[in-house]
Amino acid sequence: MVVIGAGQAGLSSAYYLQYYGIDDYVMLDSADGAGGAWRHRWPSLRLGKVNGIYPLPGFPPVDADADLPASEVVSEYYASYERHYGLHVIRPVEVTSVDYGPEDIGAGERLVVSAGPDRWAARAVINATGTWTRPFWPYYPGMASFEGRQLHTADFRDVEEFRGKKMIVVGAGSSATGLLLELSDVADVTWITRRKPVLRDDEWSENVGREAVAKVDERVRAGLPPLSVVSATGLWAPPDVRAKLESLPWRPIFHELTPRGVRWRDGTELEVDAILWATGFRAALDHLAPLGLRAPGGGIVMDGTRVVAEPRLHLAGYGPSASTVGANRAGRQAAREIRALLNSSELVAS
Ligand code: FAD
C-alpha cells in the first residue's frame, strides 16, 4: 500500500489504514518536513485568521496562540501526529508517476509508484497530493510585457514587500480576501474579480456546507474538474470584514496587461507596481497521467474517493473532500474501501 502526500488527507488515510489493521503501507511526501500545504503558507497568516483546522482523527484539536503563524502551528501539530501514531512517512520523496508497471513487478496485479529511480509495487494507492504545488495562473494578453512584479498566492511571503506600493489583487476566493485585508493596511490595493463579489454574513449552517459539498461531489462523479467548495457556497465574511472589503476599490477583470499595468476593453488603464494572482489552485495529479484517467469532461470520474476506472486508486482531499474536515472523512472512506478490496482479493487468491 502506498499513500502519496502527508497533508491532512494523507495523515487521516494512514491513521485509518493502521486502525483497520493495514500496517504494510508507506506514505511518500515530497516536502522536507511535516505540515502538508500549511508548511508553505505565508508567515503573516495567523492561526486566528484561518477558517479553522479540523482536528486530525484520534487527536485533540490544535491548541495554540491565535497570533502564531498557522504554518508553524499546523506543521508542529502534524509532526506530533506522525510521531504519536508512528506513521510510516518517508520524505522527501516526490512521486513522478503511478503506472501499471512492467511484467517483472507484477503488471496487472500491482500499481507501480515511481519517484525517480525508486519504485514501490502497491496493491492499492491513496493519492493525497492536494493542490498547493499546482498554482493556477490564468492567461491574459500582455502578461509577459508587464514590467512590475507578478506573483501568485503560493509565492506570497510578507505584506512588507508591498508597503507603499500600488497593486491589484485578482481573485474571488478566501485567499484573495485574506490577502486583501492584510495588504490594504500597507498598500494602495484594487480588488479585481470577474463578477462583483457577493459577500455573505448570514449565519453559517451545516446545511449550507453539506449542499456545497454535494454540488462538488456531483461534478466529480460526472468526471468534471472539481469546483472549490467556496465557489459553491459563496464567500462568508463577518460584518466588520465585509464592510472593510466592500470599502476597497473594485473593478471587473481587465482585458490585458500593459508594461505598466492593466487595460480594460473601453481603453481605461490602471498603472500598478504589482499584480497578485489569488486565482486558486488545481489538483496536483500530473503523476497519475500514465494511468489515462481523464474523462472527456476534463476531470476524473469518481465514486466517493474511489476512481471508477481504477478501483485500486483512491483520491483523498480531491473535489468535495478539499477541506480539513473533508480530508478526514476521505481518509476514513478510502482506508475502509481498501480494506474491503484487499480482503476480497485475498479470498479470490486462496
Ligand atoms: P496538502 O496539505 O496540500 O498536502 C499534500 C501533500 O502532498 C503535501 O505535503 C505535498 O508536499 C505532497 N505532495 C504533492 N505532490 C506530491 C508528489 N508528487 N509526491 C509526493 N508528495 C507530494 N481548509 C480548511 O479546512 N480550513 C482552513 O482554514 C483552510 N485554509 C486554507 C488556506 C489557504 C490559503 C488554502 C490554499 C487552502 C486552505 N484550506 C483550508 C484548504 C486546505 O488546503 C485543505 O483543507 C487541506 O489542508 C488540504 O490537505 P491535503 O492533505 O489535501 O493537501
GROMACS .gro file of C-alpha atoms and ligand atoms in nm:
model
  403
    1MET     CA    1   0.000   0.000   0.000
    2VAL     CA    2   0.124   0.347  -0.082
    3VAL     CA    3  -0.017   0.680   0.037
    4ILE     CA    4   0.113   0.975  -0.164
    5GLY     CA    5   0.122   1.303   0.030
    6ALA     CA    6   0.128   1.371   0.405
    7GLY     CA    7  -0.113   1.662   0.445
    8GLN     CA    8  -0.439   1.629   0.637
    9ALA     CA    9  -0.580   1.381   0.380
   10GLY     CA   10  -0.268   1.161   0.379
   11LEU     CA   11  -0.237   1.161   0.758
   12SER     CA   12  -0.602   1.070   0.801
   13SER     CA   13  -0.563   0.790   0.543
   14ALA     CA   14  -0.258   0.648   0.722
   15TYR     CA   15  -0.434   0.667   1.059
   16TYR     CA   16  -0.734   0.471   0.928
   17LEU     CA   17  -0.518   0.218   0.742
   18GLN     CA   18  -0.348   0.141   1.076
   19TYR     CA   19  -0.686   0.145   1.253
   20TYR     CA   20  -0.818  -0.117   1.007
   21GLY     CA   21  -0.506  -0.330   1.061
   22ILE     CA   22  -0.328  -0.245   0.735
   23ASP     CA   23   0.024  -0.181   0.855
   24ASP     CA   24   0.224  -0.261   0.541
   25TYR     CA   25   0.199   0.084   0.384
   26VAL     CA   26   0.439   0.369   0.318
   27MET     CA   27   0.345   0.735   0.296
   28LEU     CA   28   0.564   0.926   0.049
   29ASP     CA   29   0.581   1.303   0.086
   30SER     CA   30   0.770   1.549  -0.131
   31ALA     CA   31   0.822   1.811   0.140
   32ASP     CA   32   1.127   1.813   0.366
   33GLY     CA   33   0.919   1.824   0.684
   34ALA     CA   34   0.567   1.779   0.821
   35GLY     CA   35   0.280   2.021   0.755
   36GLY     CA   36   0.143   1.949   0.406
   37ALA     CA   37   0.048   2.275   0.231
   38TRP     CA   38   0.031   2.451   0.568
   39ARG     CA   39   0.411   2.430   0.587
   40HIS     CA   40   0.428   2.675   0.296
   41ARG     CA   41   0.159   2.927   0.388
   42TRP     CA   42   0.281   3.285   0.429
   43PRO     CA   43   0.404   3.372   0.781
   44SER     CA   44   0.155   3.656   0.838
   45LEU     CA   45  -0.136   3.410   0.801
   46ARG     CA   46  -0.204   3.379   1.173
   47LEU     CA   47  -0.384   3.084   1.327
   48GLY     CA   48  -0.669   3.310   1.439
   49LYS     CA   49  -0.732   3.423   1.080
   50VAL     CA   50  -0.781   3.084   0.910
   51ASN     CA   51  -1.124   2.925   0.866
   52GLY     CA   52  -1.038   2.652   1.114
   53ILE     CA   53  -0.834   2.334   1.122
   54TYR     CA   54  -1.048   2.031   1.192
   55PRO     CA   55  -0.875   1.801   1.446
   56LEU     CA   56  -0.698   1.502   1.293
   57PRO     CA   57  -0.873   1.171   1.370
   58GLY     CA   58  -0.798   1.036   1.716
   59PHE     CA   59  -0.617   1.354   1.822
   60PRO     CA   60  -0.701   1.663   2.025
   61PRO     CA   61  -0.762   1.988   1.834
   62VAL     CA   62  -0.487   2.239   1.754
   63ASP     CA   63  -0.428   2.437   2.070
   64ALA     CA   64  -0.201   2.738   2.027
   65ASP     CA   65  -0.193   3.116   2.046
   66ALA     CA   66  -0.413   3.267   1.772
   67ASP     CA   67  -0.134   3.516   1.689
   68LEU     CA   68   0.116   3.248   1.589
   69PRO     CA   69   0.171   3.176   1.218
   70ALA     CA   70  -0.065   2.896   1.106
   71SER     CA   71   0.224   2.742   0.907
   72GLU     CA   72   0.431   2.685   1.224
   73VAL     CA   73   0.145   2.567   1.443
   74VAL     CA   74  -0.007   2.323   1.191
   75SER     CA   75   0.333   2.185   1.087
   76GLU     CA   76   0.411   2.109   1.451
   77TYR     CA   77   0.061   1.962   1.502
   78TYR     CA   78   0.105   1.728   1.202
   79ALA     CA   79   0.460   1.636   1.313
   80SER     CA   80   0.337   1.534   1.659
   81TYR     CA   81   0.060   1.329   1.497
   82GLU     CA   82   0.312   1.143   1.279
   83ARG     CA   83   0.523   1.071   1.589
   84HIS     CA   84   0.232   0.976   1.813
   85TYR     CA   85   0.089   0.719   1.573
   86GLY     CA   86   0.425   0.610   1.430
   87LEU     CA   87   0.304   0.678   1.075
   88HIS     CA   88   0.530   0.532   0.806
   89VAL     CA   89   0.621   0.855   0.630
   90ILE     CA   90   0.924   0.878   0.404
   91ARG     CA   91   1.042   1.221   0.287
   92PRO     CA   92   1.145   1.398   0.084
   93VAL     CA   93   1.016   1.171  -0.192
   94GLU     CA   94   0.846   1.327  -0.493
   95VAL     CA   95   0.634   1.075  -0.679
   96THR     CA   96   0.687   1.121  -1.051
   97SER     CA   97   0.447   0.856  -1.184
   98VAL     CA   98   0.191   0.592  -1.098
   99ASP     CA   99   0.160   0.330  -1.370
  100TYR     CA  100   0.059  -0.028  -1.438
  101GLY     CA  101   0.425  -0.126  -1.440
  102PRO     CA  102   0.631  -0.385  -1.627
  103GLU     CA  103   0.593  -0.764  -1.601
  104ASP     CA  104   0.881  -0.810  -1.354
  105ILE     CA  105   0.696  -0.627  -1.079
  106GLY     CA  106   0.355  -0.778  -1.125
  107ALA     CA  107   0.194  -0.582  -1.409
  108GLY     CA  108  -0.181  -0.605  -1.379
  109GLU     CA  109  -0.172  -0.701  -1.011
  110ARG     CA  110   0.013  -0.400  -0.876
  111LEU     CA  111   0.027  -0.031  -0.936
  112VAL     CA  112   0.384   0.090  -0.965
  113VAL     CA  113   0.464   0.414  -0.787
  114SER     CA  114   0.788   0.574  -0.905
  115ALA     CA  115   0.996   0.852  -0.759
  116GLY     CA  116   1.286   0.896  -0.999
  117PRO     CA  117   1.473   0.564  -0.988
  118ASP     CA  118   1.287   0.433  -0.678
  119ARG     CA  119   0.979   0.217  -0.726
  120TRP     CA  120   0.711   0.071  -0.500
  121ALA     CA  121   0.472  -0.203  -0.621
  122ALA     CA  122   0.139  -0.140  -0.448
  123ARG     CA  123  -0.183  -0.338  -0.418
  124ALA     CA  124  -0.363  -0.007  -0.371
  125VAL     CA  125  -0.275   0.362  -0.369
  126ILE     CA  126  -0.427   0.657  -0.187
  127ASN     CA  127  -0.334   0.978  -0.360
  128ALA     CA  128  -0.349   1.278  -0.125
  129THR     CA  129  -0.131   1.533  -0.302
  130GLY     CA  130  -0.355   1.838  -0.250
  131THR     CA  131  -0.331   2.143  -0.474
  132TRP     CA  132  -0.059   2.371  -0.335
  133THR     CA  133   0.206   2.255  -0.582
  134ARG     CA  134  -0.022   2.347  -0.877
  135PRO     CA  135  -0.099   2.719  -0.852
  136PHE     CA  136  -0.337   2.828  -1.127
  137TRP     CA  137  -0.228   3.130  -1.336
  138PRO     CA  138  -0.496   3.241  -1.584
  139TYR     CA  139  -0.373   3.376  -1.917
  140TYR     CA  140  -0.425   3.737  -2.023
  141PRO     CA  141  -0.271   3.907  -2.327
  142GLY     CA  142   0.038   4.111  -2.245
  143MET     CA  143   0.127   3.915  -1.931
  144ALA     CA  144   0.489   3.881  -2.039
  145SER     CA  145   0.519   4.254  -2.113
  146PHE     CA  146   0.427   4.375  -1.761
  147GLU     CA  147   0.737   4.531  -1.607
  148GLY     CA  148   0.617   4.527  -1.246
  149ARG     CA  149   0.603   4.227  -1.017
  150GLN     CA  150   0.357   3.941  -1.071
  151LEU     CA  151   0.314   3.673  -0.811
  152HIS     CA  152   0.070   3.401  -0.712
  153THR     CA  153  -0.072   3.333  -0.364
  154ALA     CA  154   0.169   3.038  -0.348
  155ASP     CA  155   0.468   3.281  -0.374
  156PHE     CA  156   0.336   3.538  -0.127
  157ARG     CA  157   0.551   3.579   0.185
  158ASP     CA  158   0.519   3.917   0.352
  159VAL     CA  159   0.299   4.227   0.327
  160GLU     CA  160   0.604   4.444   0.400
  161GLU     CA  161   0.731   4.375   0.046
  162PHE     CA  162   0.436   4.582  -0.077
  163ARG     CA  163   0.440   4.873   0.169
  164GLY     CA  164   0.357   5.198  -0.013
  165LYS     CA  165   0.301   5.017  -0.345
  166LYS     CA  166   0.009   5.040  -0.581
  167MET     CA  167  -0.121   4.695  -0.663
  168ILE     CA  168  -0.410   4.479  -0.765
  169VAL     CA  169  -0.529   4.150  -0.623
  170VAL     CA  170  -0.711   3.925  -0.869
  171GLY     CA  171  -0.939   3.657  -0.727
  172ALA     CA  172  -1.266   3.585  -0.552
  173GLY     CA  173  -1.179   3.313  -0.301
  174SER     CA  174  -1.086   3.317   0.065
  175SER     CA  175  -0.712   3.350  -0.008
  176ALA     CA  176  -0.788   3.665  -0.210
  177THR     CA  177  -0.998   3.822   0.064
  178GLY     CA  178  -0.749   3.730   0.337
  179LEU     CA  179  -0.462   3.883   0.142
  180LEU     CA  180  -0.666   4.193   0.054
  181LEU     CA  181  -0.732   4.254   0.422
  182GLU     CA  182  -0.363   4.224   0.507
  183LEU     CA  183  -0.236   4.425   0.210
  184SER     CA  184  -0.488   4.708   0.234
  185ASP     CA  185  -0.321   4.814   0.562
  186VAL     CA  186   0.010   4.887   0.388
  187ALA     CA  187  -0.059   4.928   0.014
  188ASP     CA  188  -0.295   5.101  -0.227
  189VAL     CA  189  -0.493   4.796  -0.337
  190THR     CA  190  -0.763   4.746  -0.600
  191TRP     CA  191  -0.964   4.424  -0.593
  192ILE     CA  192  -1.036   4.262  -0.928
  193THR     CA  193  -1.278   3.977  -0.990
  194ARG     CA  194  -1.479   3.856  -1.287
  195ARG     CA  195  -1.813   3.941  -1.127
  196LYS     CA  196  -1.893   4.184  -0.847
  197PRO     CA  197  -1.820   3.978  -0.532
  198VAL     CA  198  -2.118   3.890  -0.316
  199LEU     CA  199  -2.015   3.859   0.048
  200ARG     CA  200  -2.240   3.677   0.289
  201ASP     CA  201  -2.256   3.749   0.659
  202ASP     CA  202  -2.565   3.546   0.741
  203GLU     CA  203  -2.543   3.254   0.981
  204TRP     CA  204  -2.329   2.965   0.851
  205SER     CA  205  -2.520   2.640   0.880
  206GLU     CA  206  -2.415   2.281   0.838
  207ASN     CA  207  -2.677   2.256   0.565
  208VAL     CA  208  -2.500   2.518   0.354
  209GLY     CA  209  -2.176   2.321   0.387
  210ARG     CA  210  -2.347   1.993   0.305
  211GLU     CA  211  -2.518   2.136  -0.003
  212ALA     CA  212  -2.191   2.282  -0.133
  213VAL     CA  213  -2.008   1.952  -0.084
  214ALA     CA  214  -2.294   1.771  -0.262
  215LYS     CA  215  -2.261   2.009  -0.561
  216VAL     CA  216  -1.887   1.946  -0.592
  217ASP     CA  217  -1.942   1.572  -0.545
  218GLU     CA  218  -2.195   1.571  -0.830
  219ARG     CA  219  -1.936   1.729  -1.060
  220VAL     CA  220  -1.659   1.481  -0.985
  221ARG     CA  221  -1.898   1.185  -1.019
  222ALA     CA  222  -1.970   1.317  -1.370
  223GLY     CA  223  -1.596   1.341  -1.449
  224LEU     CA  224  -1.586   1.722  -1.446
  225PRO     CA  225  -1.298   1.916  -1.287
  226PRO     CA  226  -1.388   1.995  -0.924
  227LEU     CA  227  -1.505   2.341  -0.820
  228SER     CA  228  -1.372   2.477  -0.494
  229VAL     CA  229  -1.617   2.441  -0.207
  230VAL     CA  230  -1.610   2.823  -0.164
  231SER     CA  231  -1.725   2.874  -0.521
  232ALA     CA  232  -2.027   2.661  -0.437
  233THR     CA  233  -2.111   2.828  -0.103
  234GLY     CA  234  -2.021   3.190  -0.173
  235LEU     CA  235  -1.784   3.389   0.043
  236TRP     CA  236  -1.854   3.428   0.412
  237ALA     CA  237  -1.728   3.734   0.597
  238PRO     CA  238  -1.827   3.866   0.940
  239PRO     CA  239  -1.988   4.214   0.921
  240ASP     CA  240  -1.669   4.410   1.008
  241VAL     CA  241  -1.462   4.219   0.748
  242ARG     CA  242  -1.738   4.252   0.491
  243ALA     CA  243  -1.751   4.630   0.548
  244LYS     CA  244  -1.373   4.658   0.505
  245LEU     CA  245  -1.371   4.451   0.185
  246GLU     CA  246  -1.665   4.644   0.041
  247SER     CA  247  -1.484   4.972   0.106
  248LEU     CA  248  -1.191   4.871  -0.118
  249PRO     CA  249  -1.179   4.993  -0.478
  250TRP     CA  250  -1.315   4.716  -0.703
  251ARG     CA  251  -1.302   4.668  -1.082
  252PRO     CA  252  -1.416   4.385  -1.309
  253ILE     CA  253  -1.147   4.178  -1.473
  254PHE     CA  254  -0.937   4.368  -1.729
  255HIS     CA  255  -0.878   4.272  -2.090
  256GLU     CA  256  -0.498   4.279  -2.099
  257LEU     CA  257  -0.175   4.369  -1.923
  258THR     CA  258   0.044   4.654  -2.040
  259PRO     CA  259   0.409   4.720  -1.943
  260ARG     CA  260   0.285   4.948  -1.660
  261GLY     CA  261  -0.042   4.793  -1.551
  262VAL     CA  262  -0.370   4.670  -1.690
  263ARG     CA  263  -0.615   4.789  -1.954
  264TRP     CA  264  -0.990   4.732  -1.996
  265ARG     CA  265  -1.171   4.695  -2.331
  266ASP     CA  266  -1.300   5.054  -2.312
  267GLY     CA  267  -0.937   5.173  -2.311
  268THR     CA  268  -0.923   5.268  -1.941
  269GLU     CA  269  -0.590   5.184  -1.779
  270LEU     CA  270  -0.466   5.138  -1.425
  271GLU     CA  271  -0.094   5.168  -1.353
  272VAL     CA  272   0.030   4.938  -1.077
  273ASP     CA  273   0.358   4.820  -0.927
  274ALA     CA  274   0.243   4.465  -0.863
  275ILE     CA  275  -0.025   4.211  -0.951
  276LEU     CA  276  -0.111   3.936  -0.707
  277TRP     CA  277  -0.290   3.645  -0.874
  278ALA     CA  278  -0.502   3.490  -0.597
  279THR     CA  279  -0.658   3.270  -0.861
  280GLY     CA  280  -0.653   2.939  -0.683
  281PHE     CA  281  -0.501   2.601  -0.741
  282ARG     CA  282  -0.569   2.283  -0.935
  283ALA     CA  283  -0.542   1.924  -0.812
  284ALA     CA  284  -0.178   1.807  -0.827
  285LEU     CA  285  -0.235   1.488  -1.026
  286ASP     CA  286   0.021   1.505  -1.309
  287HIS     CA  287   0.199   1.193  -1.180
  288LEU     CA  288  -0.123   0.993  -1.242
  289ALA     CA  289  -0.120   1.074  -1.616
  290PRO     CA  290   0.024   0.732  -1.720
  291LEU     CA  291  -0.298   0.569  -1.592
  292GLY     CA  292  -0.501   0.763  -1.852
  293LEU     CA  293  -0.783   0.851  -1.613
  294ARG     CA  294  -0.901   1.184  -1.755
  295ALA     CA  295  -1.266   1.175  -1.863
  296PRO     CA  296  -1.386   1.375  -2.168
  297GLY     CA  297  -1.514   1.642  -1.923
  298GLY     CA  298  -1.154   1.705  -1.808
  299GLY     CA  299  -1.187   1.555  -1.460
  300ILE     CA  300  -1.164   1.201  -1.320
  301VAL     CA  301  -1.486   1.006  -1.275
  302MET     CA  302  -1.514   0.937  -0.902
  303ASP     CA  303  -1.740   0.738  -0.674
  304GLY     CA  304  -1.670   0.885  -0.331
  305THR     CA  305  -1.292   0.865  -0.301
  306ARG     CA  306  -1.264   0.573  -0.547
  307VAL     CA  307  -1.152   0.627  -0.906
  308VAL     CA  308  -1.416   0.448  -1.110
  309ALA     CA  309  -1.175   0.343  -1.388
  310GLU     CA  310  -0.912   0.213  -1.140
  311PRO     CA  311  -1.068   0.092  -0.813
  312ARG     CA  312  -0.726   0.033  -0.653
  313LEU     CA  313  -0.672   0.407  -0.660
  314HIS     CA  314  -0.841   0.650  -0.421
  315LEU     CA  315  -0.814   1.029  -0.424
  316ALA     CA  316  -0.836   1.180  -0.076
  317GLY     CA  317  -0.861   1.559  -0.044
  318TYR     CA  318  -0.984   1.586  -0.404
  319GLY     CA  319  -1.301   1.777  -0.500
  320PRO     CA  320  -1.562   1.759  -0.225
  321SER     CA  321  -1.302   1.649   0.032
  322ALA     CA  322  -1.071   1.951  -0.020
  323SER     CA  323  -1.106   2.084   0.335
  324THR     CA  324  -0.961   1.963   0.663
  325VAL     CA  325  -1.291   1.802   0.766
  326GLY     CA  326  -1.341   1.655   0.418
  327ALA     CA  327  -0.985   1.522   0.419
  328ASN     CA  328  -1.050   1.340   0.748
  329ARG     CA  329  -1.362   1.173   0.611
  330ALA     CA  330  -1.196   1.090   0.280
  331GLY     CA  331  -0.908   0.917   0.461
  332ARG     CA  332  -1.154   0.700   0.651
  333GLN     CA  333  -1.358   0.614   0.342
  334ALA     CA  334  -1.051   0.532   0.132
  335ALA     CA  335  -0.896   0.312   0.402
  336ARG     CA  336  -1.225   0.130   0.464
  337GLU     CA  337  -1.276   0.055   0.094
  338ILE     CA  338  -0.915  -0.056   0.054
  339ARG     CA  339  -0.954  -0.296   0.346
  340ALA     CA  340  -1.259  -0.445   0.169
  341LEU     CA  341  -1.070  -0.461  -0.162
  342LEU     CA  342  -0.769  -0.635  -0.006
  343ASN     CA  343  -0.990  -0.881   0.182
  344SER     CA  344  -1.180  -0.972  -0.135
  345SER     CA  345  -0.861  -1.023  -0.339
  346GLU     CA  346  -0.722  -1.247  -0.064
  347LEU     CA  347  -1.039  -1.458  -0.081
  348VAL     CA  348  -1.008  -1.491  -0.459
  349ALA     CA  349  -0.640  -1.582  -0.427
  350SER     CA  350  -0.689  -1.853  -0.164
  351FAD     P1  351  -0.194   1.929   0.132
  351FAD     O1  352  -0.196   1.988   0.266
  351FAD     O2  353  -0.160   2.015   0.017
  351FAD     O3  354  -0.089   1.807   0.135
  351FAD     C1  355  -0.045   1.745   0.019
  351FAD     C2  356   0.092   1.687   0.046
  351FAD     O4  357   0.128   1.611  -0.069
  351FAD     C3  358   0.200   1.792   0.066
  351FAD     O5  359   0.278   1.759   0.180
  351FAD     C4  360   0.284   1.784  -0.062
  351FAD     O6  361   0.421   1.811  -0.036
  351FAD     C5  362   0.263   1.638  -0.102
  351FAD     N1  363   0.280   1.614  -0.246
  351FAD     C6  364   0.230   1.684  -0.351
  351FAD     N2  365   0.267   1.628  -0.468
  351FAD     C7  366   0.343   1.521  -0.435
  351FAD     C8  367   0.411   1.421  -0.512
  351FAD     N3  368   0.408   1.420  -0.647
  351FAD     N4  369   0.481   1.325  -0.447
  351FAD     C9  370   0.485   1.322  -0.310
  351FAD     N5  371   0.422   1.414  -0.233
  351FAD    C10  372   0.351   1.511  -0.295
  351FAD     N6  373  -0.910   2.416   0.478
  351FAD    C11  374  -0.969   2.416   0.600
  351FAD     O7  375  -1.038   2.319   0.634
  351FAD     N7  376  -0.952   2.523   0.686
  351FAD    C12  377  -0.877   2.631   0.654
  351FAD     O8  378  -0.864   2.722   0.734
  351FAD    C13  379  -0.816   2.635   0.525
  351FAD     N8  380  -0.740   2.740   0.488
  351FAD    C14  381  -0.678   2.739   0.365
  351FAD    C15  382  -0.600   2.848   0.329
  351FAD    C16  383  -0.538   2.852   0.205
  351FAD    C17  384  -0.453   2.968   0.167
  351FAD    C18  385  -0.557   2.745   0.114
  351FAD    C19  386  -0.493   2.749  -0.023
  351FAD    C20  387  -0.635   2.635   0.149
  351FAD    C21  388  -0.697   2.631   0.275
  351FAD     N9  389  -0.776   2.523   0.314
  351FAD    C22  390  -0.835   2.522   0.438
  351FAD    C23  391  -0.790   2.408   0.229
  351FAD    C24  392  -0.673   2.316   0.271
  351FAD     O9  393  -0.569   2.327   0.183
  351FAD    C25  394  -0.720   2.178   0.296
  351FAD    O10  395  -0.819   2.183   0.390
  351FAD    C26  396  -0.622   2.074   0.350
  351FAD    O11  397  -0.530   2.123   0.445
  351FAD    C27  398  -0.552   2.016   0.232
  351FAD    O12  399  -0.499   1.895   0.276
  351FAD     P2  400  -0.446   1.787   0.176
  351FAD    O13  401  -0.390   1.677   0.259
  351FAD    O14  402  -0.550   1.751   0.077
  351FAD    O15  403  -0.332   1.860   0.091
   0.00000   0.00000   0.00000
